[in-house]
Coordinates of C-alpha atoms and ligand atoms in Angstrom, one line a residue:
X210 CA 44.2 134.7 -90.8
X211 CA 45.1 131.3 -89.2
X212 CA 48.7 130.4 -89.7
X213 CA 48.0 127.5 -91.5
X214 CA 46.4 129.0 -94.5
X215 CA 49.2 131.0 -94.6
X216 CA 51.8 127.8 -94.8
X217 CA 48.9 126.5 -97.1
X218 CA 49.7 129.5 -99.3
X219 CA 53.1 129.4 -99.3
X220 CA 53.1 125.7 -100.5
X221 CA 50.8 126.6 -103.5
X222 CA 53.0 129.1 -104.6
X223 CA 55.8 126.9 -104.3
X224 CA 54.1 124.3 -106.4
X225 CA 53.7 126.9 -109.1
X226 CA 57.0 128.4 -108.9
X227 CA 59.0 125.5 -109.1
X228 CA 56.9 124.0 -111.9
X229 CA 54.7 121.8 -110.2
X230 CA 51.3 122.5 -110.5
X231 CA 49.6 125.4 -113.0
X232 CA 46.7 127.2 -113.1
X233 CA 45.0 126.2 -116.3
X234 CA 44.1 128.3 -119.1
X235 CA 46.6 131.1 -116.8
X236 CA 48.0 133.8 -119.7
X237 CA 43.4 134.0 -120.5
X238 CA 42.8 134.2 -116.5
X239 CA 42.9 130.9 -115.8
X240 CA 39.6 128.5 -115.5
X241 CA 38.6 127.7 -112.3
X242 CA 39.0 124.4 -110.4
X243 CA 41.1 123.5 -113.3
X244 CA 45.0 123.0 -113.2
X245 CA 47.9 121.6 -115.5
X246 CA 51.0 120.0 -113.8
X247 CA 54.1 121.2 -115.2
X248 CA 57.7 119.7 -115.3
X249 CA 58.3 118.7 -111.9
X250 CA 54.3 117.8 -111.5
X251 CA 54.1 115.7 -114.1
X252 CA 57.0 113.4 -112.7
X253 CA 56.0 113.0 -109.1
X254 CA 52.4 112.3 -110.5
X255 CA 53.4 109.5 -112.7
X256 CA 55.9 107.8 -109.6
X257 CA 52.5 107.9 -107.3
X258 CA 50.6 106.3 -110.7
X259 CA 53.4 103.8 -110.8
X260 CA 53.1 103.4 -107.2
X261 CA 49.8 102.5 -107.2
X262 CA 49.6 100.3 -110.5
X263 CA 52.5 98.5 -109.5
X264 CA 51.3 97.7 -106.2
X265 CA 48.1 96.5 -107.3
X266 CA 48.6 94.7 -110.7
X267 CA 52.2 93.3 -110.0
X268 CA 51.8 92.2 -106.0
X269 CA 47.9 90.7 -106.7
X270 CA 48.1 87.8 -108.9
X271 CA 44.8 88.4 -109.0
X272 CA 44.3 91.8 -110.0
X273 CA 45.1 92.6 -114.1
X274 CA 44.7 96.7 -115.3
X275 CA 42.3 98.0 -117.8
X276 CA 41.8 101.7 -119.6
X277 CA 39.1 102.1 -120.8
X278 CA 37.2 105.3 -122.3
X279 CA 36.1 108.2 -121.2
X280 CA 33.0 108.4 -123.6
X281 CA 30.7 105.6 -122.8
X282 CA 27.4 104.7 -123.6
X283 CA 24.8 107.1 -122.0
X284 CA 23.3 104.2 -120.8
X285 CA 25.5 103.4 -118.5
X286 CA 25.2 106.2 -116.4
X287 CA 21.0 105.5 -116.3
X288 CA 21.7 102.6 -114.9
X289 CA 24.7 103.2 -112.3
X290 CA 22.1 106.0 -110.9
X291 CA 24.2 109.0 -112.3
X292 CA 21.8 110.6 -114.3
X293 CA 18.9 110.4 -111.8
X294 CA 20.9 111.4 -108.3
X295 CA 24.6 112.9 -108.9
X296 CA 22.4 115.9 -108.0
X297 CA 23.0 119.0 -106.1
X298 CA 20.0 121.2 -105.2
X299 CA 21.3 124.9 -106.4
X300 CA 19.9 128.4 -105.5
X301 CA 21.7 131.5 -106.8
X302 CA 21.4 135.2 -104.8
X303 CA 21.0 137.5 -107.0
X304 CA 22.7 140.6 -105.7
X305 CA 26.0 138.6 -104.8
X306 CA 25.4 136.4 -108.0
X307 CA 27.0 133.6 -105.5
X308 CA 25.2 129.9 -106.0
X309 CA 24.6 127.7 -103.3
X310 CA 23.7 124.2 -102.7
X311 CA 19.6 124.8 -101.4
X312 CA 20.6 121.9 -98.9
X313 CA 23.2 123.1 -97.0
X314 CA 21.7 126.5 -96.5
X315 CA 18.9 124.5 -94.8
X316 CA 21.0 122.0 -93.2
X317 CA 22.7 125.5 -91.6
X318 CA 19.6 127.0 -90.7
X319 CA 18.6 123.9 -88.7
X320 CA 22.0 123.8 -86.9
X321 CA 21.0 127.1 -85.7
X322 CA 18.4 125.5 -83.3
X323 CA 20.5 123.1 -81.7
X324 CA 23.2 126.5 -81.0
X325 CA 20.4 128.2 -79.5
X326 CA 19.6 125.0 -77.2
X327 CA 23.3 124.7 -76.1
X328 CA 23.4 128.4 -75.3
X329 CA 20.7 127.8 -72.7
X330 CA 22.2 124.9 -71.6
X331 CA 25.3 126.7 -71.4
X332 CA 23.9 129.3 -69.6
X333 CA 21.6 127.6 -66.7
X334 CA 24.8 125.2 -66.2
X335 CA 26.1 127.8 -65.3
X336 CA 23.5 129.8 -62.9
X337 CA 22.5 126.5 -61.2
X338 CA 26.6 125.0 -60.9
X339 CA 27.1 121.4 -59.2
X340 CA 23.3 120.6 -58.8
X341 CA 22.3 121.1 -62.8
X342 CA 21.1 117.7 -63.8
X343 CA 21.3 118.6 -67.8
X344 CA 19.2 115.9 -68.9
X345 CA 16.0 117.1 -67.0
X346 CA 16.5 120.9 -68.1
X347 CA 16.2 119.5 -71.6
X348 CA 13.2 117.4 -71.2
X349 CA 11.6 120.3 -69.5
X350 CA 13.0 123.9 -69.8
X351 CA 10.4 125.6 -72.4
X352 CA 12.6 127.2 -74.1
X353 CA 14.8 124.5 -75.1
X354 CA 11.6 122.9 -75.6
X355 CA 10.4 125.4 -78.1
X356 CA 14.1 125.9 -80.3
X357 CA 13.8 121.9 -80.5
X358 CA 10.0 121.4 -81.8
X359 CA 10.9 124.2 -84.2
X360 CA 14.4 122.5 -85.1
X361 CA 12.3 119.1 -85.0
X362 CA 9.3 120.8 -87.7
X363 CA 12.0 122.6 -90.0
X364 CA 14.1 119.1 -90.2
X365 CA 11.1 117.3 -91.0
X366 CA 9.6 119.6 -93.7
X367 CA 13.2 119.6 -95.2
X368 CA 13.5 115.5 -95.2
X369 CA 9.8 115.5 -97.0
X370 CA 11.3 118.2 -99.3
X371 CA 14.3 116.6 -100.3
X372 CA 12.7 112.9 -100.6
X373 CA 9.9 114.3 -103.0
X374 CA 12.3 115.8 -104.7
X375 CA 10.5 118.8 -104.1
X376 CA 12.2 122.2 -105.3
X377 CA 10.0 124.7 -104.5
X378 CA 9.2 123.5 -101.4
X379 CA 13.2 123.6 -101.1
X380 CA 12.7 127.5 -101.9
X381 CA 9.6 128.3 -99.5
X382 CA 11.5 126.8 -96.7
X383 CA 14.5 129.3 -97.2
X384 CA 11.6 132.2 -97.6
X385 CA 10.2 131.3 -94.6
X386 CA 12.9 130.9 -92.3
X387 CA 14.6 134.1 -93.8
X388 CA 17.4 133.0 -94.3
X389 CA 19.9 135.7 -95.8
X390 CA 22.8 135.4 -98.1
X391 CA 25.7 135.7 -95.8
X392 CA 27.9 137.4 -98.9
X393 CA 25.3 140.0 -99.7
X394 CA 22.3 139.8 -96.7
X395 CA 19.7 139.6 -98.9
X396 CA 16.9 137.1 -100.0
X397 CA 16.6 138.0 -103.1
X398 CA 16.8 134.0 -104.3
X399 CA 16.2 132.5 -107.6
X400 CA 14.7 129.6 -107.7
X401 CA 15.9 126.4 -106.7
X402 CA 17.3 123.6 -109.4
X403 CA 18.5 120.4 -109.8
X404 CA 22.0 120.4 -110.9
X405 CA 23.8 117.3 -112.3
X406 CA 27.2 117.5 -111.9
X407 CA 28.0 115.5 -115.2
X408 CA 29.2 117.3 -117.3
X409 CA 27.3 116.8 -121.2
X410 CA 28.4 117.1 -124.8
X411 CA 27.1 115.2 -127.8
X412 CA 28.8 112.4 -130.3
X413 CA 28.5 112.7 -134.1
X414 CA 27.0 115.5 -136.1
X415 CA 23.8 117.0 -135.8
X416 CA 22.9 115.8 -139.3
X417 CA 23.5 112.1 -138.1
X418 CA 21.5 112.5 -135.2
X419 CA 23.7 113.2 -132.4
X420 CA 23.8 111.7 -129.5
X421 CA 24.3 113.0 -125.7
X422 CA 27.2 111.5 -124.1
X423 CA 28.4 112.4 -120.7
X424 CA 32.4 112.9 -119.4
X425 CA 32.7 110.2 -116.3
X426 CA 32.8 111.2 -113.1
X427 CA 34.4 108.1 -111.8
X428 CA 36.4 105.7 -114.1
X429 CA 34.5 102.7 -112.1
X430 CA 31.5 102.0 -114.4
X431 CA 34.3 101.4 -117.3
X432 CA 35.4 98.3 -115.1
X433 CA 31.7 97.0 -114.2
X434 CA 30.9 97.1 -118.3
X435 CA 34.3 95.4 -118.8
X436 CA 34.1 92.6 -116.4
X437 CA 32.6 90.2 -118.3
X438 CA 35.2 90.9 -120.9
X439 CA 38.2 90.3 -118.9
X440 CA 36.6 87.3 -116.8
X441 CA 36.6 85.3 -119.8
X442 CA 39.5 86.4 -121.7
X443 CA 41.8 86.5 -118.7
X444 CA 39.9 83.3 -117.4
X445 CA 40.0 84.9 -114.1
X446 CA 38.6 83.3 -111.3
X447 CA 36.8 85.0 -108.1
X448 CA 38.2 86.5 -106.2
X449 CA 39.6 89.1 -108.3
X450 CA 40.4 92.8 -109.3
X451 CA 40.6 95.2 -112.2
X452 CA 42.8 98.1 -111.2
X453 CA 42.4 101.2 -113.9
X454 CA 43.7 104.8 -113.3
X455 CA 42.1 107.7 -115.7
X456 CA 40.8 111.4 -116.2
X457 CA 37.1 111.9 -114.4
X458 CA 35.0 115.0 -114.3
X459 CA 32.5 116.6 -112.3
X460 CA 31.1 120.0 -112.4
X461 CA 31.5 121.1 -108.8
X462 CA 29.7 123.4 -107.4
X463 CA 32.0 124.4 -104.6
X464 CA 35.4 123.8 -106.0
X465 CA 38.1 125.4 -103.7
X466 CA 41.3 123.9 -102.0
X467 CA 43.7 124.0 -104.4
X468 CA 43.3 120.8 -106.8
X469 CA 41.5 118.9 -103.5
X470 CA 38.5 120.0 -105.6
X471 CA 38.7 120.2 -109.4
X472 CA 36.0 120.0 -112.0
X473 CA 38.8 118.0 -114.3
X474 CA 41.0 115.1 -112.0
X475 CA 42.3 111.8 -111.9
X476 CA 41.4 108.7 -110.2
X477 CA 42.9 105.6 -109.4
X478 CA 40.4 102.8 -109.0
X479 CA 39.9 98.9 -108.3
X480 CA 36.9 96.7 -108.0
X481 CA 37.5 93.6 -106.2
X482 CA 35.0 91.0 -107.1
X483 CA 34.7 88.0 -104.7
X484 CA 31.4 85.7 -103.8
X485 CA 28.6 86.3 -102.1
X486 CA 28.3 86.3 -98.3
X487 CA 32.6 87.0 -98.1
X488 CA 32.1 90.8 -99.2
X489 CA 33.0 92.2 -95.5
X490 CA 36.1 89.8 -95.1
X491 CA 37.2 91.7 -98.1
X492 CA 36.5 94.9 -97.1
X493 CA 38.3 94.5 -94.4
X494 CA 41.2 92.9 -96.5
X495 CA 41.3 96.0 -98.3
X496 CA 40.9 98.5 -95.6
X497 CA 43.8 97.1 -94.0
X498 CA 46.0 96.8 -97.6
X499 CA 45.4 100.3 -98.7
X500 CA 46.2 102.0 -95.3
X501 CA 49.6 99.9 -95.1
X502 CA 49.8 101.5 -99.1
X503 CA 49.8 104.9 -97.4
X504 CA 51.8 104.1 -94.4
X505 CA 54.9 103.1 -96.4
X506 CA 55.6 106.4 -97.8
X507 CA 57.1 107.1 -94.2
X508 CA 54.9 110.8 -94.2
X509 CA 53.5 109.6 -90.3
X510 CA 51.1 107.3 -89.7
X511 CA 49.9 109.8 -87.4
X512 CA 48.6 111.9 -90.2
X513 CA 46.5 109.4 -91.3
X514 CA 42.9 108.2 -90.0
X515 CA 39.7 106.0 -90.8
X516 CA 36.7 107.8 -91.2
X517 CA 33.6 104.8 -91.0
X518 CA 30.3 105.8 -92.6
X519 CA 27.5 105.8 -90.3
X520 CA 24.6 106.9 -93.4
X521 CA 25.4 104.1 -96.1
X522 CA 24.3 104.5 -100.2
X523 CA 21.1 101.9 -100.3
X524 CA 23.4 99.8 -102.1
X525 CA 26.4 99.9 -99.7
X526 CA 27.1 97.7 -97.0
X527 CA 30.3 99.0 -95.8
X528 CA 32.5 102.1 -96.4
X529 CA 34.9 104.1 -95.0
X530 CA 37.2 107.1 -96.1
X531 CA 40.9 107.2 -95.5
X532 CA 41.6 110.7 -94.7
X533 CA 45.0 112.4 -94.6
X534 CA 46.2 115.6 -91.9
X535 CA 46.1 118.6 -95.2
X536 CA 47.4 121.8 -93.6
X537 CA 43.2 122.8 -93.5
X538 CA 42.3 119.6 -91.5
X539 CA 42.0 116.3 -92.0
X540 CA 39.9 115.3 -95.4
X541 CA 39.1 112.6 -97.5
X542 CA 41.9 111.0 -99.8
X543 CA 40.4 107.9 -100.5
X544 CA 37.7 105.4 -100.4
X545 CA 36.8 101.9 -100.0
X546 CA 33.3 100.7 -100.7
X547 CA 31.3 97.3 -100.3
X548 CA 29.3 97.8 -102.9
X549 CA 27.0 94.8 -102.7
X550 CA 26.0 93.3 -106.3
X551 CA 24.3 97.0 -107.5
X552 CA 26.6 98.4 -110.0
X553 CA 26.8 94.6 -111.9
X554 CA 23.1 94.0 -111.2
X555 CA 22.1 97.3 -112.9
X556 CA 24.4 96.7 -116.0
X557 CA 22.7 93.5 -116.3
X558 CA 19.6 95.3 -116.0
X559 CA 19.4 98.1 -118.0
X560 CA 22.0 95.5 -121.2
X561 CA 19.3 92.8 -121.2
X562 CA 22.9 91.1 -120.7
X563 CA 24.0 88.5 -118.6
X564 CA 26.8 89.3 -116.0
X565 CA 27.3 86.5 -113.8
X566 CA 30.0 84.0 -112.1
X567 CA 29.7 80.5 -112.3
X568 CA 31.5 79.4 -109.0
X569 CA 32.8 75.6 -109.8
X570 CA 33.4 75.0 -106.0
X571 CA 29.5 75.6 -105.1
X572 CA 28.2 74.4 -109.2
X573 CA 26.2 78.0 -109.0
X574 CA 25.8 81.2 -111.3
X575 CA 26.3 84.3 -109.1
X576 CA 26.7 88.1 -109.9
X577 CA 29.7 89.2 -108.0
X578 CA 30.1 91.4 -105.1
X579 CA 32.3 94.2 -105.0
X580 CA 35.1 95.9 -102.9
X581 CA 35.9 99.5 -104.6
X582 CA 38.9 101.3 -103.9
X583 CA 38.8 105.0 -105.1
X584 CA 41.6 107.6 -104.6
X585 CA 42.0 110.9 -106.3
X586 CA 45.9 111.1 -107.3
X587 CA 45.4 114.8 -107.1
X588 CA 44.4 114.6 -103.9
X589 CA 47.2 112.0 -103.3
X590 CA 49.6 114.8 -105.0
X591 CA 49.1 117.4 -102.4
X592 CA 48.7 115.2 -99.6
X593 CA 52.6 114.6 -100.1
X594 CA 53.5 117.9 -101.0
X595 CA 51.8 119.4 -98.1
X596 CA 53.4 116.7 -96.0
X597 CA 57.2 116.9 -97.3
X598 CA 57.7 121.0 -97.5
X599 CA 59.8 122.5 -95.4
X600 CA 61.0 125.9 -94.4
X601 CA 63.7 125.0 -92.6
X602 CA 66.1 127.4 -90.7
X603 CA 69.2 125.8 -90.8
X604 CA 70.6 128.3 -88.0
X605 CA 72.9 131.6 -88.4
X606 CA 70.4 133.0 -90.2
X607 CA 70.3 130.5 -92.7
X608 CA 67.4 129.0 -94.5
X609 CA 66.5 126.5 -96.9
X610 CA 63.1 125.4 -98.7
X611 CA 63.1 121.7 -98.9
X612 CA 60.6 119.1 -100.0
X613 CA 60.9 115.9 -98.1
X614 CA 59.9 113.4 -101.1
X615 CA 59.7 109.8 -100.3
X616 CA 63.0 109.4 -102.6
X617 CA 61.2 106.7 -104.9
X618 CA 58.4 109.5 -105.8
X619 CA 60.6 112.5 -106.5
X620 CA 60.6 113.8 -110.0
X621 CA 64.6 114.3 -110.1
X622 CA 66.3 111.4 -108.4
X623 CA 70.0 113.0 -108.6
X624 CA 71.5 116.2 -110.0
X625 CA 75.3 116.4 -111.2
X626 CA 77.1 119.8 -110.8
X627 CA 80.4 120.8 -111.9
X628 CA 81.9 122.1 -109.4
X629 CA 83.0 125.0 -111.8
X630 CA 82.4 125.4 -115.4
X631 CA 85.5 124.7 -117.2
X632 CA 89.0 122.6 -117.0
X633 CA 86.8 119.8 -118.3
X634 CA 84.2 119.3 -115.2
X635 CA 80.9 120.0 -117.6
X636 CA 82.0 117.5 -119.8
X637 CA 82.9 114.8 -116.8
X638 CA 79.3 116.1 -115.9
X639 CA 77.7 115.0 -118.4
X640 CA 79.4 111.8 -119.0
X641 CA 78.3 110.3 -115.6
X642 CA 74.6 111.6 -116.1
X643 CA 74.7 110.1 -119.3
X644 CA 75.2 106.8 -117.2
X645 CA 72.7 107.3 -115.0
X646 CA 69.9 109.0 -117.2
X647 CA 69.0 105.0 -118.4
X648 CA 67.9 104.4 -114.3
X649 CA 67.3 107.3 -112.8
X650 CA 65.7 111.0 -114.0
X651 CA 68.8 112.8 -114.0
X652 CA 69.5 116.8 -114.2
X653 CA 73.2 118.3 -115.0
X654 CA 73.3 121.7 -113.8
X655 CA 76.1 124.4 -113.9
X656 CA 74.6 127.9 -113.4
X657 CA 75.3 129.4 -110.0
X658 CA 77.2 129.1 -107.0
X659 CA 77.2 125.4 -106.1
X660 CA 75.3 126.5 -102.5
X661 CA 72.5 128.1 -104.7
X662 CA 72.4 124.9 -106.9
X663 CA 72.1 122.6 -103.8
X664 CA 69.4 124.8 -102.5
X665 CA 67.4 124.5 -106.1
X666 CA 67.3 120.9 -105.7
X667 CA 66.4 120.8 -102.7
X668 CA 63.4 122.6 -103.6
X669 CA 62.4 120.4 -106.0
X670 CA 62.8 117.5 -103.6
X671 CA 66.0 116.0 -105.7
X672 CA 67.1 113.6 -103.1
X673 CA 71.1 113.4 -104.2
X674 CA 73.2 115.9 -105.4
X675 CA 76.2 114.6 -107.5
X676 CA 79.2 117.1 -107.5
X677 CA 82.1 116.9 -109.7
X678 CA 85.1 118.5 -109.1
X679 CA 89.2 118.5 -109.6
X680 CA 89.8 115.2 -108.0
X681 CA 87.0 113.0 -109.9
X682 CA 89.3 114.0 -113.3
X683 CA 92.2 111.9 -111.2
X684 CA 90.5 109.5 -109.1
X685 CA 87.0 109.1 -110.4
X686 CA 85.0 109.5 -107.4
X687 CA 82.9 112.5 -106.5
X688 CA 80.6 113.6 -103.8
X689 CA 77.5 112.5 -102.8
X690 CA 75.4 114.8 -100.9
X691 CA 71.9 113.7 -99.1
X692 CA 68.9 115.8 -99.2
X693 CA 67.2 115.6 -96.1
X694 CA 70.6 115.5 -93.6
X695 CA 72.9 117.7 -96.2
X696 CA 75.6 115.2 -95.6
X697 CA 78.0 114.1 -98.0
X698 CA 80.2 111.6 -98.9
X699 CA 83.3 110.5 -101.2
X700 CA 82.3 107.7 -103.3
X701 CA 83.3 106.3 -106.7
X702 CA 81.7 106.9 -110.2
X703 CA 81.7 103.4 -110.8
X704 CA 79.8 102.7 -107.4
X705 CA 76.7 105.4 -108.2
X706 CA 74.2 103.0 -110.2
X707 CA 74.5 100.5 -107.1
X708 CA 73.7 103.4 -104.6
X709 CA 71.2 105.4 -106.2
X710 CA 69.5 102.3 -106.9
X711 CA 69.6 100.9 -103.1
X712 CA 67.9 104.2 -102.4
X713 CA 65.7 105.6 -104.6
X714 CA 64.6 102.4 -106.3
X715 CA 60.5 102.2 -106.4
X716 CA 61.5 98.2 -105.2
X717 CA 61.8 99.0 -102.0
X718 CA 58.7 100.9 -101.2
X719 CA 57.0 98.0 -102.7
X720 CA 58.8 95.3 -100.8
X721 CA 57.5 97.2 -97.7
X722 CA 53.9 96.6 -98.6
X723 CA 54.5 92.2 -99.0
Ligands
GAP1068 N1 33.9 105.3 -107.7 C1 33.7 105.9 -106.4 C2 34.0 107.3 -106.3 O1 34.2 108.0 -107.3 P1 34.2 109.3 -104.7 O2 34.3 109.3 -103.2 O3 33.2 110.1 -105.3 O4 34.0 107.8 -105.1 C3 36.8 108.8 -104.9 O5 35.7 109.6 -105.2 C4 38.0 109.7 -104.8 O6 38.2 110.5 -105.9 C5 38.0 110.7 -103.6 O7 38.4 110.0 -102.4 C6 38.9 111.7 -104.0 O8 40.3 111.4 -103.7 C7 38.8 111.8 -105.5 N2 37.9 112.9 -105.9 C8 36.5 112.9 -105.9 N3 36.1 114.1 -106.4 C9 37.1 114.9 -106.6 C10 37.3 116.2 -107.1 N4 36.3 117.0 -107.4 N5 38.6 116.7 -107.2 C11 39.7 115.9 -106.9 N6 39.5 114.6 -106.5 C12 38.3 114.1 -106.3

């Protein structure tokens, strides 16, 4: 097994063991691709929410926040294309009972050729050395001739398949090519189906008539049917942005990775509307904004990288994927679309409504363009806790787990410990977190040896440790002990508010971003 998936394992069991992250539904078996955040989770999920929302609604005059629904008009979804192509093509086998998507078994199967074309590449290269001219022995070598006609013929019955829509055709072409379960090596297929990955459920009683509704898989269509609302009562002119962060579901079919894929997550999401013609000076704008976003958590700009599309929705003009180093290669952590006028266009469409801008400066009605920016906070989650853990060996045989948290995200910002539990060091304990508990999330804890304490909040990411002892009952001052360099430091009770707030303060991440 490669050494990352071990590491990889290691950090999901530390999520779940010190209260981070949960398999759902656990004590009944758990339910798959589904996953609760527990006591610590919950905490460094809300600072990267706050993160976010505050970055975008508080340093954007221009951008305001909504929330709205998850149920909304079935409608909606007609007309933002969900219903008709949020499709996967599905085939199950049915000795392994394992389902696949129809496409990538194809997709695989035509990759096949162009192996088989590099291996006799590979090969005369190598008989004929410094004199091979490559190009001409693939324009004329029969072989490589025949793998590509054949790669060229299955890639184009494919593309007809999948344009028509065609699922039987999807199912002969995995017949006739053979190709074999790689779980159980048969081809004993079912057929092939469409499979929306919306999930369904239905409003009101049957009685009443009830009525299909669908959970969203994005929270972005309950910002395109609210923009007219909040254009007119916010009297917002373009350009300008509604930020909203809420629950979205999909019904993956290949959910895996920890909660990189889950059928139940979270997204944090902004459209950006601006005029006509100036949708690529935004995208750019916000290309530029969100990576500086990621950048000042100080994980290594080095793990971080642009991925451009090349193969654009119809309705796209520009997009590109910010994707973050995960311990299993670099992946996708969020988004940025120029979505043309579609998603507004359609609404107006499909409501018989009007949705359009008048622009005072050019004395014209327009529908908007749109810049979205999408990101995942689960995926945002475990890009930072992948990043900041640490087995560290401290030397003479010494170790210590350690989470690196950017100190404004972690879920305890300081712990006090009484140095012993009695002559009165509990109480003085709990006095000064009773101080600090208005600012900062504050723990007291007294069980243990005060190395085994330190090394519990250090797994938990708590950037300072706060110890009490003899002399803060005469001088009131007590030591303050750094995370990440395990130094520490005599300072006075009354002089804690001012430092933990200099450091762990959410203030200065922002102030980073301006
Ligand atoms: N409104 C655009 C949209 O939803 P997307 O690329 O499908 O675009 C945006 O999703 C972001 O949502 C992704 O970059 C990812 O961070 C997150 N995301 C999507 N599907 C997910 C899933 N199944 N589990 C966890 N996060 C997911």
């Amino acid at each position: 097994m490669a050494k990352q998936e071990d590491v990889f394992k290691t950090i999901i069991a530390h999520a779940k063991e010190y209260g981070f992250v949960f398999q759902s539904s656990e004590i009944y078996d758990g339910l798959s691709a589904v996953y609760d955040y527990g006591q610590n989770g919950v905490e460094l999920k809300n600072n990267i929410k706050r993160y976010w929302w505050e970055a975008m609604t508080m340093l954007h005059d221009n951008i305001v926040g909504i929330d709205s629904a998850i149920f909304m008009h079935p409608t909606i979804w007609k007309a933002s294309g969900h219903v008709d192509a949020f499709n996967d093509p599905l085939i199950d086998n049915k000795d392994s009972k394992k389902r696949y998507r129809a496409d990538v078994l194809i997709e695989d199967e035509i990759a096949k050729f162009d192996e088989k074309i590099n291996k006799e590449v590979a090969k005369a290269a190598k008989r004929f050395g410094e004199s091979f001219d490559e190009a001409m022995f693939r324009q004329t070598n029969p072989r490589v001739l025949e793998h590509a006609q054949k790669r060229d013929a299955l890639h184009q019955r494919f593309a007809d398949a999948m344009n028509a829509n065609d699922l039987a055709e999807l199912k002969q072409i995995i017949l006739d090519y053979e190709i074999v379960d790689p779980i159980s090596g048969t081809r004993n297929w079912t057929d092939v189906r469409q499979f929306n990955l919306m999930f369904k459920t239905e409003m009101g009683s049957t009685a009443d008539g009830a009525m299909e509704v669908y959970l969203r898989p994005e929270t972005a269509q309950g910002i395109f049917v609210n923009y007219l609302n909040v254009q007119k009562t916010g009297r917002m002119r373009l350009p300008f942005g509604i930020a909203q962060i809420g629950k979205a579901f999909r019904n993956e079919i290949v959910a895996r990775q920890f909660i990189f894929r889950m059928r139940e997550f979270e997204q944090m999401e902004m459209q950006f509307f601006v005029r006509p013609g100036e949708e690529l000076k935004w995208f750019d704008f916000w290309r530029q904004t969100r990576l500086k976003w990621h950048e000042a958590l100080g994980l290594g700009n080095q793990k971080y990288r642009f991925h451009d599309h090349e193969k654009l929705a119809h309705y796209a003009n520009a997009a590109t994927d910010i994707e973050f180093l995960m311990p299993f290669g670099f992946k996708e952590v969020e988004g940025i679309h120029s979505r043309t006028n579609f998603d507004l266009s359609q609404h107006e469409k499909f409501s018989g409504k009007k949705i359009q801008y008048f622009d005072p400066e050019l004395n014209e009605s327009y529908v908007p363009y749109v810049i979205e920016t999408s990101i995942g906070v689960d995926r945002m989650f475990l890009s930072i806790f992948c990043s900041c853990y640490e087995d560290q060996d401290l030397g003479n045989g010494d170790r210590r787990v350690v989470l690196h948290f950017p100190a404004a995200l972690a879920p305890v910002k300081c712990a006090v410990l009484p140095l012993v539990k009695k002559d009165g060091l509990p109480e003085k304990a709990r006095e000064i977190q009773h101080r600090l508990r208005f600012d900062f999330t504050c723990q007291v804890d007294e069980k243990d040896s005060i190395g085994k304490r330190y090394r519990r909040q250090d797994a938990i990411g708590t950037p300072y440790c706060i110890t009490v002892d003899h002399q803060t009952l005469e001088d009131n001052t007590v030591t303050l002990r750094h995370r990440d360099s395990m130094q520490q430091e005599r300072v006075a009770v009354a002089d804690l508010e001012r430092i933990l707030a200099e450091k762990v303060s959410l203030n200065n991440l922002l102030k980073k971003l301006l």
